PDB file of C-alpha atoms in Angstrom:
ATOM      1  CA  ASP A 292      48.006-124.814 -27.622  1.00 40.00           C
ATOM      2  CA  GLU A 293      49.947-125.742 -24.523  1.00 45.00           C
ATOM      3  CA  LEU A 294      47.403-128.364 -23.677  1.00 39.00           C
ATOM      4  CA  ASP A 295      47.570-129.803 -27.150  1.00 44.00           C
ATOM      5  CA  VAL A 296      51.346-130.083 -26.678  1.00 45.00           C
ATOM      6  CA  GLN A 297      50.947-131.816 -23.398  1.00 46.00           C
ATOM      7  CA  SER A 298      48.510-134.321 -24.830  1.00 52.00           C
ATOM      8  CA  GLY A 299      51.041-135.261 -27.421  1.00 67.00           C
ATOM      9  CA  ASN A 300      49.181-134.081 -30.626  1.00 91.00           C
ATOM     10  CA  GLU A 301      51.848-131.520 -31.338  1.00 94.00           C
ATOM     11  CA  ALA A 302      55.601-131.339 -31.425  1.00 95.00           C
ATOM     12  CA  GLN A 303      58.249-128.587 -31.263  1.00 95.00           C
ATOM     13  CA  VAL A 304      60.385-128.275 -34.492  1.00 97.00           C
ATOM     14  CA  SER A 305      63.525-126.222 -34.180  1.00 97.00           C
ATOM     15  CA  PHE A 306      65.677-124.869 -37.075  1.00 97.00           C
ATOM     16  CA  ALA A 307      69.393-124.255 -36.777  1.00 96.00           C
ATOM     17  CA  LEU A 308      69.976-121.473 -39.360  1.00 95.00           C
ATOM     18  CA  ALA A 309      73.214-120.610 -41.034  1.00 92.00           C
ATOM     19  CA  THR A 310      73.957-118.359 -44.092  1.00 87.00           C
ATOM     20  CA  GLU A 311      76.534-119.188 -46.704  1.00 79.00           C
ATOM     21  CA  GLY A 312      79.724-117.340 -46.380  1.00 65.00           C
ATOM     22  CA  GLY A 313      83.096-117.306 -48.050  1.00 48.00           C
ATOM     23  CA  ILE A 314      84.384-117.741 -51.631  1.00 43.00           C
ATOM     24  CA  ALA A 315      82.287-120.886 -52.391  1.00 47.00           C
ATOM     25  CA  THR A 316      79.166-118.834 -52.363  1.00 45.00           C
ATOM     26  CA  ARG A 317      79.913-116.764 -55.412  1.00 50.00           C
ATOM     27  CA  ALA A 318      80.282-113.486 -53.534  1.00 53.00           C
ATOM     28  CA  ILE A 319      82.786-111.459 -51.700  1.00 57.00           C
ATOM     29  CA  SER A 320      80.331-110.492 -49.031  1.00 60.00           C
ATOM     30  CA  ASP A 321      80.533-112.511 -45.789  1.00 62.00           C
ATOM     31  CA  GLY A 322      76.742-112.355 -45.501  1.00 63.00           C
ATOM     32  CA  LYS A 323      76.842-110.719 -42.055  1.00 74.00           C
ATOM     33  CA  SER A 324      74.703-107.828 -43.283  1.00 81.00           C
ATOM     34  CA  ALA A 325      71.623-110.124 -43.291  1.00 89.00           C
ATOM     35  CA  ASP A 326      70.020-109.252 -39.971  1.00 94.00           C
ATOM     36  CA  LYS A 327      66.396-109.645 -40.811  1.00 96.00           C
ATOM     37  CA  LEU A 328      64.693-113.065 -41.097  1.00 97.00           C
ATOM     38  CA  VAL A 329      61.329-113.770 -42.477  1.00 97.00           C
ATOM     39  CA  TYR A 330      59.794-117.258 -42.492  1.00 98.00           C
ATOM     40  CA  ALA A 331      56.445-118.924 -42.869  1.00 97.00           C
ATOM     41  CA  VAL A 332      54.813-122.370 -42.512  1.00 98.00           C
ATOM     42  CA  TYR A 333      52.969-124.181 -45.345  1.00 98.00           C
ATOM     43  CA  LYS A 334      51.087-127.426 -44.822  1.00 97.00           C
ATOM     44  CA  LEU A 335      50.855-129.740 -47.740  1.00 96.00           C
ATOM     45  CA  ASP A 336      47.175-130.787 -48.507  1.00 94.00           C
ATOM     46  CA  ALA A 337      46.149-134.075 -49.990  1.00 93.00           C
ATOM     47  CA  ASN A 338      47.138-132.995 -53.407  1.00 94.00           C
ATOM     48  CA  GLY A 339      50.618-131.984 -52.267  1.00 93.00           C
ATOM     49  CA  THR A 340      49.678-128.236 -52.609  1.00 96.00           C
ATOM     50  CA  PRO A 341      51.226-125.977 -49.977  1.00 96.00           C
ATOM     51  CA  VAL A 342      48.733-124.010 -47.907  1.00 97.00           C
ATOM     52  CA  LEU A 343      49.952-121.117 -45.791  1.00 97.00           C
ATOM     53  CA  GLN A 344      49.375-121.695 -42.001  1.00 95.00           C
ATOM     54  CA  ASN A 345      48.525-119.030 -39.425  1.00 93.00           C
ATOM     55  CA  VAL A 346      50.806-120.562 -36.812  1.00 91.00           C
ATOM     56  CA  VAL A 347      50.558-119.156 -33.218  1.00 88.00           C
ATOM     57  CA  GLY A 348      52.922-116.150 -33.045  1.00 88.00           C
ATOM     58  CA  SER A 349      52.898-115.316 -36.721  1.00 92.00           C
ATOM     59  CA  ASN A 350      51.674-111.937 -38.022  1.00 92.00           C
ATOM     60  CA  GLU A 351      48.822-111.056 -40.337  1.00 88.00           C
ATOM     61  CA  ASN A 352      50.568-112.455 -43.305  1.00 89.00           C
ATOM     62  CA  GLY A 353      51.191-115.749 -41.527  1.00 94.00           C
ATOM     63  CA  GLN A 354      54.886-114.915 -41.241  1.00 96.00           C
ATOM     64  CA  PHE A 355      57.372-114.651 -38.430  1.00 96.00           C
ATOM     65  CA  VAL A 356      59.715-111.771 -38.595  1.00 96.00           C
ATOM     66  CA  LYS A 357      63.053-111.578 -36.651  1.00 96.00           C
ATOM     67  CA  THR A 358      64.940-108.291 -36.911  1.00 95.00           C
ATOM     68  CA  ASP A 359      67.987-109.342 -34.848  1.00 95.00           C
ATOM     69  CA  PHE A 360      68.874-112.331 -36.944  1.00 94.00           C
ATOM     70  CA  LYS A 361      72.466-113.605 -37.247  1.00 90.00           C
ATOM     71  CA  SER A 362      73.896-116.796 -38.842  1.00 87.00           C
ATOM     72  CA  GLY A 363      73.837-119.577 -36.184  1.00 89.00           C
ATOM     73  CA  ASP A 364      70.517-118.553 -34.676  1.00 93.00           C
ATOM     74  CA  ASN A 365      67.727-121.152 -33.839  1.00 95.00           C
ATOM     75  CA  VAL A 366      64.005-120.553 -34.193  1.00 96.00           C
ATOM     76  CA  SER A 367      61.264-122.944 -33.066  1.00 96.00           C
ATOM     77  CA  ILE A 368      57.632-123.446 -33.886  1.00 96.00           C
ATOM     78  CA  THR A 369      55.000-125.961 -32.709  1.00 95.00           C
ATOM     79  CA  LEU A 370      53.226-128.002 -35.338  1.00 96.00           C
ATOM     80  CA  ALA A 371      50.792-130.902 -35.469  1.00 95.00           C
ATOM     81  CA  LYS A 372      52.142-134.397 -35.576  1.00 96.00           C
ATOM     82  CA  GLY A 373      51.572-136.573 -38.722  1.00 95.00           C
ATOM     83  CA  GLN A 374      51.378-133.567 -41.011  1.00 96.00           C
ATOM     84  CA  THR A 375      53.850-132.670 -43.802  1.00 97.00           C
ATOM     85  CA  TYR A 376      55.036-129.055 -43.977  1.00 97.00           C
ATOM     86  CA  GLN A 377      57.255-126.691 -45.855  1.00 98.00           C
ATOM     87  CA  VAL A 378      58.914-123.860 -44.079  1.00 98.00           C
ATOM     88  CA  ALA A 379      60.298-121.065 -46.292  1.00 98.00           C
ATOM     89  CA  PHE A 380      63.021-118.771 -44.907  1.00 98.00           C
ATOM     90  CA  TRP A 381      64.318-115.473 -46.288  1.00 97.00           C
ATOM     91  CA  ALA A 382      67.147-113.373 -44.787  1.00 96.00           C
ATOM     92  CA  GLN A 383      68.312-109.884 -45.812  1.00 95.00           C
ATOM     93  CA  ASP A 384      69.652-106.630 -44.555  1.00 94.00           C
ATOM     94  CA  GLY A 385      66.841-104.958 -42.689  1.00 95.00           C
ATOM     95  CA  ASP A 386      67.807-101.637 -44.253  1.00 94.00           C
ATOM     96  CA  CYS A 387      67.372-102.863 -47.777  1.00 94.00           C
ATOM     97  CA  SER A 388      64.065-101.983 -49.383  1.00 93.00           C
ATOM     98  CA  ALA A 389      64.654-103.788 -52.750  1.00 94.00           C
ATOM     99  CA  TYR A 390      62.537-106.822 -51.722  1.00 96.00           C
ATOM    100  CA  THR A 391      58.898-107.296 -50.970  1.00 97.00           C
ATOM    101  CA  THR A 392      58.434-110.278 -48.737  1.00 97.00           C
ATOM    102  CA  THR A 393      54.751-110.199 -47.752  1.00 96.00           C
ATOM    103  CA  ASP A 394      54.151-113.375 -49.873  1.00 97.00           C
ATOM    104  CA  LEU A 395      57.132-115.905 -49.824  1.00 97.00           C
ATOM    105  CA  GLN A 396      55.711-117.647 -52.820  1.00 97.00           C
ATOM    106  CA  ASN A 397      56.283-114.365 -54.673  1.00 97.00           C
ATOM    107  CA  VAL A 398      59.152-112.320 -53.303  1.00 98.00           C
ATOM    108  CA  ALA A 399      59.388-109.336 -55.634  1.00 98.00           C
ATOM    109  CA  VAL A 400      62.718-107.738 -56.549  1.00 96.00           C
ATOM    110  CA  ASP A 401      63.015-103.942 -57.135  1.00 95.00           C
ATOM    111  CA  TYR A 402      66.053-102.902 -59.168  1.00 92.00           C
ATOM    112  CA  ALA A 403      65.402 -99.166 -58.910  1.00 89.00           C
ATOM    113  CA  ASN A 404      68.599 -97.140 -58.129  1.00 83.00           C
ATOM    114  CA  ALA A 405      70.649-100.355 -58.647  1.00 78.00           C
ATOM    115  CA  ALA A 406      74.286 -99.950 -57.692  1.00 77.00           C
ATOM    116  CA  ASN A 407      77.252-102.253 -58.230  1.00 76.00           C
ATOM    117  CA  ASN A 408      78.955-103.787 -55.229  1.00 74.00           C
ATOM    118  CA  ALA A 409      76.107-102.932 -52.767  1.00 79.00           C
ATOM    119  CA  GLU A 410      76.412-105.488 -49.966  1.00 81.00           C
ATOM    120  CA  VAL A 411      73.203-104.156 -48.479  1.00 87.00           C
ATOM    121  CA  ARG A 412      71.366-106.188 -51.245  1.00 89.00           C
ATOM    122  CA  ASP A 413      72.833-109.508 -50.139  1.00 88.00           C
ATOM    123  CA  ALA A 414      70.090-112.005 -49.465  1.00 93.00           C
ATOM    124  CA  PHE A 415      69.531-115.733 -48.572  1.00 94.00           C
ATOM    125  CA  PHE A 416      66.809-118.205 -48.775  1.00 96.00           C
ATOM    126  CA  LYS A 417      65.939-121.888 -48.258  1.00 97.00           C
ATOM    127  CA  THR A 418      62.763-123.960 -47.987  1.00 98.00           C
ATOM    128  CA  VAL A 419      62.752-127.283 -46.060  1.00 98.00           C
ATOM    129  CA  LYS A 420      60.144-130.057 -46.277  1.00 97.00           C
ATOM    130  CA  PHE A 421      59.490-132.489 -43.434  1.00 97.00           C
ATOM    131  CA  THR A 422      56.846-134.598 -41.723  1.00 96.00           C
ATOM    132  CA  VAL A 423      56.410-134.102 -37.951  1.00 96.00           C
ATOM    133  CA  ALA A 424      56.702-137.269 -35.888  1.00 95.00           C
ATOM    134  CA  GLY A 425      58.050-135.638 -32.661  1.00 94.00           C
ATOM    135  CA  ASN A 426      60.281-132.905 -31.437  1.00 96.00           C
ATOM    136  CA  LYS A 427      63.281-132.468 -33.774  1.00 95.00           C
ATOM    137  CA  THR A 428      65.972-130.010 -34.870  1.00 97.00           C
ATOM    138  CA  ILE A 429      66.657-129.385 -38.612  1.00 97.00           C
ATOM    139  CA  ASP A 430      69.911-127.776 -39.839  1.00 96.00           C
ATOM    140  CA  VAL A 431      69.198-125.232 -42.556  1.00 96.00           C
ATOM    141  CA  VAL A 432      71.796-123.582 -44.627  1.00 94.00           C
ATOM    142  CA  LEU A 433      70.426-120.459 -46.458  1.00 95.00           C
ATOM    143  CA  LYS A 434      71.860-119.769 -49.887  1.00 93.00           C
ATOM    144  CA  ARG A 435      71.935-116.878 -52.129  1.00 90.00           C
ATOM    145  CA  PRO A 436      69.156-116.554 -54.786  1.00 91.00           C
ATOM    146  CA  PHE A 437      71.273-114.202 -56.930  1.00 86.00           C
ATOM    147  CA  ALA A 438      74.407-114.740 -58.863  1.00 79.00           C
ATOM    148  CA  GLN A 439      77.237-112.409 -58.515  1.00 75.00           C
ATOM    149  CA  ILE A 440      79.163-111.351 -61.598  1.00 77.00           C
ATOM    150  CA  ASN A 441      82.818-110.700 -61.160  1.00 75.00           C
ATOM    151  CA  VAL A 442      84.590-108.808 -63.889  1.00 74.00           C
ATOM    152  CA  GLY A 443      88.373-109.020 -63.744  1.00 76.00           C
ATOM    153  CA  VAL A 444      91.580-108.791 -65.758  1.00 80.00           C
ATOM    154  CA  TYR A 445      94.995-110.419 -65.668  1.00 84.00           C
ATOM    155  CA  GLU A 446      97.402-108.550 -63.524  1.00 86.00           C
ATOM    156  CA  SER A 447      99.692-107.952 -66.375  1.00 92.00           C
ATOM    157  CA  ASP A 448      96.924-106.251 -68.385  1.00 91.00           C
ATOM    158  CA  TRP A 449      95.970-104.170 -65.372  1.00 88.00           C
ATOM    159  CA  ASP A 450      99.634-103.048 -64.876  1.00 92.00           C
ATOM    160  CA  ALA A 451      99.908-102.217 -68.569  1.00 94.00           C
ATOM    161  CA  ALA A 452      96.824-100.058 -68.342  1.00 92.00           C
ATOM    162  CA  VAL A 453      98.147 -98.210 -65.332  1.00 93.00           C
ATOM    163  CA  ALA A 454     101.536 -97.748 -67.035  1.00 95.00           C
ATOM    164  CA  SER A 455      99.718 -96.101 -70.024  1.00 97.00           C
ATOM    165  CA  GLY A 456      97.944 -93.585 -67.749  1.00 96.00           C
ATOM    166  CA  ILE A 457      94.587 -95.473 -67.363  1.00 92.00           C
ATOM    167  CA  THR A 458      93.217 -95.465 -63.824  1.00 86.00           C
ATOM    168  CA  ILE A 459      90.120 -97.636 -63.207  1.00 82.00           C
ATOM    169  CA  LYS A 460      88.126 -96.772 -60.100  1.00 82.00           C
ATOM    170  CA  ASP A 461      84.536 -97.544 -60.966  1.00 81.00           C
ATOM    171  CA  SER A 462      82.433-100.214 -62.761  1.00 79.00           C
ATOM    172  CA  LYS A 463      79.138-100.226 -64.504  1.00 81.00           C
ATOM    173  CA  VAL A 464      77.155-103.121 -66.120  1.00 86.00           C
ATOM    174  CA  VAL A 465      73.888-103.668 -67.855  1.00 91.00           C
ATOM    175  CA  ILE A 466      71.961-106.890 -67.251  1.00 91.00           C
ATOM    176  CA  ASN A 467      69.312-108.201 -69.611  1.00 94.00           C
ATOM    177  CA  ASN A 468      66.352-110.494 -68.662  1.00 94.00           C
ATOM    178  CA  ALA A 469      66.774-110.226 -64.928  1.00 94.00           C
ATOM    179  CA  ALA A 470      63.966-111.993 -63.067  1.00 96.00           C
ATOM    180  CA  THR A 471      61.601-109.743 -60.990  1.00 97.00           C
ATOM    181  CA  SER A 472      60.292-112.378 -58.497  1.00 98.00           C
ATOM    182  CA  ILE A 473      61.013-115.728 -56.977  1.00 97.00           C
ATOM    183  CA  ASN A 474      58.861-118.388 -55.372  1.00 98.00           C
ATOM    184  CA  LEU A 475      60.827-119.553 -52.325  1.00 98.00           C
ATOM    185  CA  LEU A 476      58.953-122.873 -52.116  1.00 97.00           C
ATOM    186  CA  THR A 477      59.983-123.930 -55.669  1.00 96.00           C
ATOM    187  CA  GLY A 478      62.945-121.733 -56.488  1.00 95.00           C
ATOM    188  CA  ALA A 479      61.235-120.709 -59.653  1.00 96.00           C
ATOM    189  CA  VAL A 480      61.635-117.173 -60.975  1.00 96.00           C
ATOM    190  CA  ASP A 481      59.320-114.996 -63.104  1.00 97.00           C
ATOM    191  CA  GLY A 482      59.305-111.707 -64.906  1.00 97.00           C
ATOM    192  CA  SER A 483      62.018-110.078 -66.917  1.00 96.00           C
ATOM    193  CA  THR A 484      63.489-106.624 -66.926  1.00 96.00           C
ATOM    194  CA  GLU A 485      66.728-104.839 -67.958  1.00 95.00           C
ATOM    195  CA  VAL A 486      68.872-103.468 -65.178  1.00 92.00           C
ATOM    196  CA  THR A 487      71.525-100.824 -65.340  1.00 89.00           C
ATOM    197  CA  TYR A 488      73.894-100.901 -62.401  1.00 85.00           C
ATOM    198  CA  ASP A 489      75.328 -97.324 -62.364  1.00 81.00           C
ATOM    199  CA  LEU A 490      78.949 -96.525 -61.858  1.00 80.00           C
ATOM    200  CA  SER A 491      80.095 -97.346 -58.392  1.00 78.00           C
ATOM    201  CA  ALA A 492      83.461 -97.804 -56.613  1.00 76.00           C
ATOM    202  CA  ILE A 493      85.225-101.090 -57.100  1.00 76.00           C
ATOM    203  CA  PRO A 494      85.460-102.863 -53.697  1.00 71.00           C
ATOM    204  CA  ASN A 495      88.838-103.213 -52.018  1.00 72.00           C
ATOM    205  CA  GLU A 496      88.385-106.837 -51.024  1.00 70.00           C
ATOM    206  CA  THR A 497      90.515-109.402 -52.758  1.00 69.00           C
ATOM    207  CA  LEU A 498      88.630-112.107 -54.663  1.00 68.00           C
ATOM    208  CA  GLU A 499      90.695-115.218 -55.641  1.00 69.00           C
ATOM    209  CA  VAL A 500      89.555-117.406 -58.553  1.00 69.00           C
ATOM    210  CA  GLU A 501      91.014-120.478 -60.125  1.00 69.00           C
ATOM    211  CA  THR A 502      91.883-119.531 -63.776  1.00 65.00           C
ATOM    212  CA  ASP A 503      91.592-123.214 -65.035  1.00 66.00           C
TER     213      ASP A 503
END
């Protein structure tokens, strides 16, 4: 492989990775819990179909796994010039077992023991498509595949509830038709299930929204 690089048949492609953070991302979480990165390389064949590549350094699933990931990290891979590739990225908390990522075209989501306000389930993904002409760096911003549902009340209603003796400490919600898998290359989701997020403490963070 080093000889191929020296001969000019291959090039090094680097990715500058960042995760969404802040209010614009639909979530209170700052995304810093995502410390595990999984990514894989797919080459587009003559029909434009992505084919998983066993790039040097990848594991038995053709994937790279980084367990000390943080937003701002760079990763690099060596690829053949003149070829068009897709690279799929997935980042999550390494302590979270809710996702099966052995196939990035079919990342499975397990809602068992679902709990409200569990930042450990925060996750991010992005797929980039490019043709290799020479060494290059690509900026990649990973975004959340999941929506966050924020339930709130006007402060006057909250104060009235407290004044009447009602103290709200926990929240619970039932979601219908939640997808059970996502294809990171296309963003398409599949499957359907009902999810009950059991009672859990309301977070202390402040979430500001524009009421208009």
